[in-house]
mmCIF file of C-alpha atoms and ligand atoms in Angstrom:
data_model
loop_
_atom_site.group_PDB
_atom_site.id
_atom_site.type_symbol
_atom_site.label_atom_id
_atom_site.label_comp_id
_atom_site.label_asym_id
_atom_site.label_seq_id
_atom_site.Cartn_x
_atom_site.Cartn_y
_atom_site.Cartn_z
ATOM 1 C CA UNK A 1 0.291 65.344 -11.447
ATOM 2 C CA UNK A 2 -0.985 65.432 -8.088
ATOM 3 C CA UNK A 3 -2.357 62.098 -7.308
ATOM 4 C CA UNK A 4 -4.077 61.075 -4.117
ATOM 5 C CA UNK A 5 -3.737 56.806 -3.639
ATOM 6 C CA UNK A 6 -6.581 55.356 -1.438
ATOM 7 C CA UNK A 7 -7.695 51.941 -0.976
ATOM 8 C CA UNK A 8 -7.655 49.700 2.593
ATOM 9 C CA UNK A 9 -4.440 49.348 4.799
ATOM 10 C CA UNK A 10 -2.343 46.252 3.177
ATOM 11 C CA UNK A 11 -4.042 46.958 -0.399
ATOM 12 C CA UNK A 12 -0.069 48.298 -1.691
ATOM 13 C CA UNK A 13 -0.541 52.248 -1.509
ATOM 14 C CA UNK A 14 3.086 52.717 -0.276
ATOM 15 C CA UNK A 15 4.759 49.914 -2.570
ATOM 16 C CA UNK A 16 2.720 51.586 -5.765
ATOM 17 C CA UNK A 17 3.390 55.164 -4.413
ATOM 18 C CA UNK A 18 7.101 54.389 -4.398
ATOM 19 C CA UNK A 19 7.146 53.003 -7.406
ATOM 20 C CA UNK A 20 5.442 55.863 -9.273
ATOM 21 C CA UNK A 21 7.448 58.259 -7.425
ATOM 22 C CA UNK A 22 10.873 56.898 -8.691
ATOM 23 C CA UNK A 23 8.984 56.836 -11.888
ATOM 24 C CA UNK A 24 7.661 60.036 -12.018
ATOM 25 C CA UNK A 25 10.444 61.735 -9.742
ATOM 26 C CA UNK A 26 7.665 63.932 -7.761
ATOM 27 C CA UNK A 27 7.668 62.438 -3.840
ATOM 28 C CA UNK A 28 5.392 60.387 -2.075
ATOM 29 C CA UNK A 29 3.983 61.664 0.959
ATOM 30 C CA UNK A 30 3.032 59.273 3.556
ATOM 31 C CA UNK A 31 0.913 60.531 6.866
ATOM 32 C CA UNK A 32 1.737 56.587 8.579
ATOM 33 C CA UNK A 33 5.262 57.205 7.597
ATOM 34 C CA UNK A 34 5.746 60.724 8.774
ATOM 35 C CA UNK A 35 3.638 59.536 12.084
ATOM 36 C CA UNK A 36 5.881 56.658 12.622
ATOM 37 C CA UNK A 37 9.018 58.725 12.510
ATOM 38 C CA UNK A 38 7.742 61.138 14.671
ATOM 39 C CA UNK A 39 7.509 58.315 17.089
ATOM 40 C CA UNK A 40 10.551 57.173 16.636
ATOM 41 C CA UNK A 41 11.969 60.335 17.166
ATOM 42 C CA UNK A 42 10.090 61.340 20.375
ATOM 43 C CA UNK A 43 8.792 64.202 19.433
ATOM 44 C CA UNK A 44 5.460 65.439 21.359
ATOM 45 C CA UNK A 45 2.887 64.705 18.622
ATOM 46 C CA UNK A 46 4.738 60.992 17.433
ATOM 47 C CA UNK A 47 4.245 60.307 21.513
ATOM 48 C CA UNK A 48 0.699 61.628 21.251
ATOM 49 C CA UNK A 49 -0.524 60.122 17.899
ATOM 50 C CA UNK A 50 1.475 56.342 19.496
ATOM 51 C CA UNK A 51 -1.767 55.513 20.910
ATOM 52 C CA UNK A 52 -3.497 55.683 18.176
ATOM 53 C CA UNK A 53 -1.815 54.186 15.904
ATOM 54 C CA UNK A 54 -0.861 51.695 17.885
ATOM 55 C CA UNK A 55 -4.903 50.781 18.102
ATOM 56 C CA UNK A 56 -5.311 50.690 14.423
ATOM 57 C CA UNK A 57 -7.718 54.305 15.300
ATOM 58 C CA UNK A 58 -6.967 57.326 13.159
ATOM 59 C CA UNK A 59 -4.756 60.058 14.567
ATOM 60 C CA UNK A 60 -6.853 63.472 15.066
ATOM 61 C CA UNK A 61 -8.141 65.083 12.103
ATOM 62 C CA UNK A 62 -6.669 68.365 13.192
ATOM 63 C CA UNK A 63 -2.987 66.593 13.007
ATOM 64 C CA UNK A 64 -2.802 65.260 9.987
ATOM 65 C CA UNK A 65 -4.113 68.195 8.353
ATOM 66 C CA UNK A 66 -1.864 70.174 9.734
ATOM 67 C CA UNK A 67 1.035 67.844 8.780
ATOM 68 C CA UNK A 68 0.064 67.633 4.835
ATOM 69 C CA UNK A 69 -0.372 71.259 4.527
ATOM 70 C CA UNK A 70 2.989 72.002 5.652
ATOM 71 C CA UNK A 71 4.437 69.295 3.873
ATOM 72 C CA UNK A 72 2.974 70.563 0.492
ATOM 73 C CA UNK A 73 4.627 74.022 1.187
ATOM 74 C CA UNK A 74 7.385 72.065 0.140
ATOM 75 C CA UNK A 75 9.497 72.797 -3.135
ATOM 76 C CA UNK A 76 9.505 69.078 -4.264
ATOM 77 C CA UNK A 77 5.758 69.038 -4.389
ATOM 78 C CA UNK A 78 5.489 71.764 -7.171
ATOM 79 C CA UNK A 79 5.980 69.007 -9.866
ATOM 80 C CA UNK A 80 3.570 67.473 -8.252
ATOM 81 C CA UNK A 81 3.214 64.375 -5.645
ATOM 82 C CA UNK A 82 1.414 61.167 -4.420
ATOM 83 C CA UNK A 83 -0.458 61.184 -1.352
ATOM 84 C CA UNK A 84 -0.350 57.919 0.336
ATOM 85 C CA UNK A 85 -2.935 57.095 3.000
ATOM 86 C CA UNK A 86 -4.460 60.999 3.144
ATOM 87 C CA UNK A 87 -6.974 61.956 3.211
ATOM 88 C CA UNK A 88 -8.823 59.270 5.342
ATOM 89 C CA UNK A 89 -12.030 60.737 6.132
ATOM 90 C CA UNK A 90 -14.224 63.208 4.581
ATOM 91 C CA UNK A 91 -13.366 66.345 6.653
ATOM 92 C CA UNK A 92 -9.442 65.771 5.832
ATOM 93 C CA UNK A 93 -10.852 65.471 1.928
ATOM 94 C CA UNK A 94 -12.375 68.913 2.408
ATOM 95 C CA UNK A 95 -9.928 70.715 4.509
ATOM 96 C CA UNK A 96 -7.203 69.355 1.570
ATOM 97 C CA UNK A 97 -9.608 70.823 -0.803
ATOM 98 C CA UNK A 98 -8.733 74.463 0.200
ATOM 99 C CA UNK A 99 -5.149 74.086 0.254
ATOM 100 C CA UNK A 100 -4.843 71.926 -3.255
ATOM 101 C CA UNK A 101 -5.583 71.162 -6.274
ATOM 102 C CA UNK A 102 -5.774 67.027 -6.866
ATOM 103 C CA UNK A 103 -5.954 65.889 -10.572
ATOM 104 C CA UNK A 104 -6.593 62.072 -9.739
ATOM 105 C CA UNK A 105 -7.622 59.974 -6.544
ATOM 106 C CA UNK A 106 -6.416 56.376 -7.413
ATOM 107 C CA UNK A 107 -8.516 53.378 -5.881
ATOM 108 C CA UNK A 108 -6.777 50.625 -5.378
ATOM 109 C CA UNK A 109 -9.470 47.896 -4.170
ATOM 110 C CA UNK A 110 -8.330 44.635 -3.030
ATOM 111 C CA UNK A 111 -10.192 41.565 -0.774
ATOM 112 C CA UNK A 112 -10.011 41.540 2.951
ATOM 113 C CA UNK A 113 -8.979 37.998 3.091
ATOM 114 C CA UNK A 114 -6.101 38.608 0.742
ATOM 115 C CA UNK A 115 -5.386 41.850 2.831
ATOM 116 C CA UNK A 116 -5.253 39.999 6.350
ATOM 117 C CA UNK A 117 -2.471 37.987 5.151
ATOM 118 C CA UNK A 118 -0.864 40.184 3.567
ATOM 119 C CA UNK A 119 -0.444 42.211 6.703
ATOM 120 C CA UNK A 120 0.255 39.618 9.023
ATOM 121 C CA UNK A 121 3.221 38.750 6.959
ATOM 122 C CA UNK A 122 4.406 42.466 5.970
ATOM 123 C CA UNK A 123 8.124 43.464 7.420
ATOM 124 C CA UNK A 124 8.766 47.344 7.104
ATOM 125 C CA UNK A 125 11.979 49.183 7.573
ATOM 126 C CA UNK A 126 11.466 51.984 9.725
ATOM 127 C CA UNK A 127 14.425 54.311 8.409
ATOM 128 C CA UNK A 128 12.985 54.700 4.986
ATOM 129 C CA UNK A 129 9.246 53.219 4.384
ATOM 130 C CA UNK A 130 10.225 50.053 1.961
ATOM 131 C CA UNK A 131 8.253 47.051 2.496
ATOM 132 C CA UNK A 132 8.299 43.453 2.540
ATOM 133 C CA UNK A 133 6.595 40.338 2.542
ATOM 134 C CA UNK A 134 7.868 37.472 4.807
ATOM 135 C CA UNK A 135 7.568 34.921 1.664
ATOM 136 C CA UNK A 136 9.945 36.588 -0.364
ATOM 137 C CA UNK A 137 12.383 37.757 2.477
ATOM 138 C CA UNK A 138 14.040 34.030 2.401
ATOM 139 C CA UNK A 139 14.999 34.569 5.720
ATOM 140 C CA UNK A 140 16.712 37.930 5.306
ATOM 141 C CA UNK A 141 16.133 40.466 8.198
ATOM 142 C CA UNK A 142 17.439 43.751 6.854
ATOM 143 C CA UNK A 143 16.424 45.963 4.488
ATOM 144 C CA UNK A 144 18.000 45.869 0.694
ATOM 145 C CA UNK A 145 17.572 49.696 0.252
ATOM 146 C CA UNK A 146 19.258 51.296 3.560
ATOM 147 C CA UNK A 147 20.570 47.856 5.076
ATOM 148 C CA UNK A 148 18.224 48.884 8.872
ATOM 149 C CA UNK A 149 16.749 46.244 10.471
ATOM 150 C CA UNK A 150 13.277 44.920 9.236
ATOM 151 C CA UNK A 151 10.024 45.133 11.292
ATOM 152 C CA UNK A 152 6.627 44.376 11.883
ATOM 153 C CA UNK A 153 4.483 47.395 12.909
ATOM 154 C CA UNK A 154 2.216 46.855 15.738
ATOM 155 C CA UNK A 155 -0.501 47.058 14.184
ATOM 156 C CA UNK A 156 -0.348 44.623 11.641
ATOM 157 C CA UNK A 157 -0.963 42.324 14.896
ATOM 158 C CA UNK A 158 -4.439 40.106 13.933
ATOM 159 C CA UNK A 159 -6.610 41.821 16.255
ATOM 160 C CA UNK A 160 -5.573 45.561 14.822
ATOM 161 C CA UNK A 161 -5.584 44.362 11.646
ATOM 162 C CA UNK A 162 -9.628 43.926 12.285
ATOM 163 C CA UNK A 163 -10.277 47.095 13.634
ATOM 164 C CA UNK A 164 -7.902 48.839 11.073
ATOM 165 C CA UNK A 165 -10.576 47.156 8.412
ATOM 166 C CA UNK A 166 -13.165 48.392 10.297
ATOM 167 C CA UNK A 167 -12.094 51.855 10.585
ATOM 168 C CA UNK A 168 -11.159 51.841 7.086
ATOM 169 C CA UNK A 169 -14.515 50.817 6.248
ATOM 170 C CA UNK A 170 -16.133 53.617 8.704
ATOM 171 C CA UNK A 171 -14.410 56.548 7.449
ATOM 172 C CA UNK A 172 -12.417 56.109 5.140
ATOM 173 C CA UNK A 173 -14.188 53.674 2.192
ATOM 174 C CA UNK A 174 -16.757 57.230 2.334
ATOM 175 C CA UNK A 175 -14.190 58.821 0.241
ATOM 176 C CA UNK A 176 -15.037 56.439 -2.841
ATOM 177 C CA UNK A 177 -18.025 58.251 -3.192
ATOM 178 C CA UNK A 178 -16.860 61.435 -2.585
ATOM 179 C CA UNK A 179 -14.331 61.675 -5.494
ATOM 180 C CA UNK A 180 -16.048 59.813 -7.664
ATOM 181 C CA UNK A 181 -18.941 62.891 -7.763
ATOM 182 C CA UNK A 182 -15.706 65.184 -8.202
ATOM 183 C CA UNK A 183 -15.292 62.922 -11.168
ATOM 184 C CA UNK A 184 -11.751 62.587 -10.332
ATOM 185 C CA UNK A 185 -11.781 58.933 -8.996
ATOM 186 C CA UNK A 186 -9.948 56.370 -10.822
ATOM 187 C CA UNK A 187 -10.102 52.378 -9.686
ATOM 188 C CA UNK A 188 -7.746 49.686 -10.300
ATOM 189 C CA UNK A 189 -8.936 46.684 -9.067
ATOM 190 C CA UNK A 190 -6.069 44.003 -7.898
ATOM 191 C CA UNK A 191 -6.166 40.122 -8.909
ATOM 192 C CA UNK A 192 -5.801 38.214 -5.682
ATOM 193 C CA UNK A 193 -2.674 36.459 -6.999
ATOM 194 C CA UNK A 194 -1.430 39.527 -9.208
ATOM 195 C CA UNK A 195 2.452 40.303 -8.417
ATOM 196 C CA UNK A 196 3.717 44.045 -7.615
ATOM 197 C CA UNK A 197 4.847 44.215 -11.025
ATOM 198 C CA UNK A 198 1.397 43.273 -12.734
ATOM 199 C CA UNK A 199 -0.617 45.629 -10.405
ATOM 200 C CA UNK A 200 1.844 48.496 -10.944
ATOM 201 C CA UNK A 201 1.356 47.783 -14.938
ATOM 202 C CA UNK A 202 -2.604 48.255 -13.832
ATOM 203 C CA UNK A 203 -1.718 51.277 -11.647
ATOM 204 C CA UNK A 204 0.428 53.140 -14.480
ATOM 205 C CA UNK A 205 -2.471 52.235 -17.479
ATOM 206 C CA UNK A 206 -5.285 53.898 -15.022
ATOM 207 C CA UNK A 207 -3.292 56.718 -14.735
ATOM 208 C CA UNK A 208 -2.348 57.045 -18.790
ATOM 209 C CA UNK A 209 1.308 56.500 -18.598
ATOM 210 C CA UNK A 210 2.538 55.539 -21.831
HETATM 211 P P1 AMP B 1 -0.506 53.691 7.239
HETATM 212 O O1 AMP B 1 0.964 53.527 7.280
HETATM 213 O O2 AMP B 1 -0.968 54.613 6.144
HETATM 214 O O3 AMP B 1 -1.253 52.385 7.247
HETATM 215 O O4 AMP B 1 -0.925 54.433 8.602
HETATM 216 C C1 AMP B 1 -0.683 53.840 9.858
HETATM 217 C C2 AMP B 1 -1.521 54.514 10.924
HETATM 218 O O5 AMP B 1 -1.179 55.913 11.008
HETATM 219 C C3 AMP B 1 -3.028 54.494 10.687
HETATM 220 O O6 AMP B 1 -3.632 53.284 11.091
HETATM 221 C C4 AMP B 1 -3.464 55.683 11.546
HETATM 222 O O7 AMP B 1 -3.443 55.369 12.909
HETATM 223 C C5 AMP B 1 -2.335 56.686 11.298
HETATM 224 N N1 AMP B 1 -2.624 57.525 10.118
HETATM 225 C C6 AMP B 1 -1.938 57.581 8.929
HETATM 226 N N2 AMP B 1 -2.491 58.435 8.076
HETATM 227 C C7 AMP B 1 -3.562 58.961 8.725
HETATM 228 C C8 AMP B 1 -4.568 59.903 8.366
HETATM 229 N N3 AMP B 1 -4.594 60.484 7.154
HETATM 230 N N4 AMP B 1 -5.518 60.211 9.296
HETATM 231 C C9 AMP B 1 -5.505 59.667 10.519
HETATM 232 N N5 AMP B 1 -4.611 58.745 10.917
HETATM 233 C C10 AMP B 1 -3.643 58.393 10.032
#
């Protein structure tokens, strides 16, 4: 299945796409992770899309793009594979459209109130993608799957957080409409209160798991 998961920045893309992907065993393919480690690592386009990211703006069209096609070259994508937080405009939508085939674009729609404090209190660990949430950290700084430090990103600061919602709104919320006229869009749509576990039960019966 190749599965595309939008929905705004906070609204649990990565902790859903992780979960499928153990489930599933096909990988999830995150553009903000692959962007972060690039920055991490130095290289010329993590330094370049820094700025960016860092002001809760999209990275370039043109670099993304160019990132997800080579990553679906890939031989762990031919089972198939989740894309988490691509495409995030309509000219990344189309430009995936000639290099693959989606079967399902997965909404997952959440409030902006809930999302804003979800961010502000999300803890990330850099070296490989899991997430946190301050309340259920109990005071614990590292992270329980590769024992690295925990973090908050940048832009989870208040201020980005805004103009993250705004951009998300701007470009990205467009893409609702688009897949829904490829009749490929799915929604689930998240109880304010509703734990991982019950929104992942959601995610899995939108999809058809058994
Ligand atoms: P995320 O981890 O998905 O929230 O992404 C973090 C940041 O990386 C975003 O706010 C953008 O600056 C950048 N980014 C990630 N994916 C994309 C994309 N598909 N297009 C443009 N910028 C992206």
């Amino acid at each position: 299945m190749n599965l595309i998961f939008l929905g705004p920045p906070g609204a649990g893309k990565g902790t859903h796409a992780q979960l499928l992907m153990n489930e599933l065993n096909i990988p999830q393919i995150s553009t903000g992770d692959m962007l972060r480690q690039a920055m991490k690592a130095g290289t010329e386009m993590g330094l370049s899309a820094k700025r960016y990211i860092e002001a809760g703006e999209l990275v370039p069209d043109e670099v993304v793009i160019g990132i997800v096609k080579d990553r679906l070259q890939a031989d762990d994508c031919k089972r198939g594979y989740i894309l988490d937080g691509f495409p995030r405009t309509v000219k990344q939508a189309e430009a995936l459209s000639e290099f693959a085939q989606i079967d399902v674009a997965l909404n997952i729609a959440l409030d902006d109130e809930v999302i804003v404090k979800r961010l502000s209190g999300r803890r990330v660990c850099l070296k490989c993608g899991a997430t946190y949430h301050i309340s259920t950290l109990n005071g614990k700084e590292d992270c329980a799957v590769c024992g690295e430090k925990l973090v908050q990103r940048k832009d989870d600061a208040p201020e980005t957080v805004q103009n993250r919602l705004s951009v998300y709104a701007a470009q990205t919320a467009p893409l609702i409409d688009y897949y829904q006229k490829k009749g490929i869009l799915r929604t689930v749509n998240c109880p304010p209160a509703g734990t991982v576990q019950e929104v992942y039960q959601l995610v899995r019966e939108t999809l058809g798991l058994k």
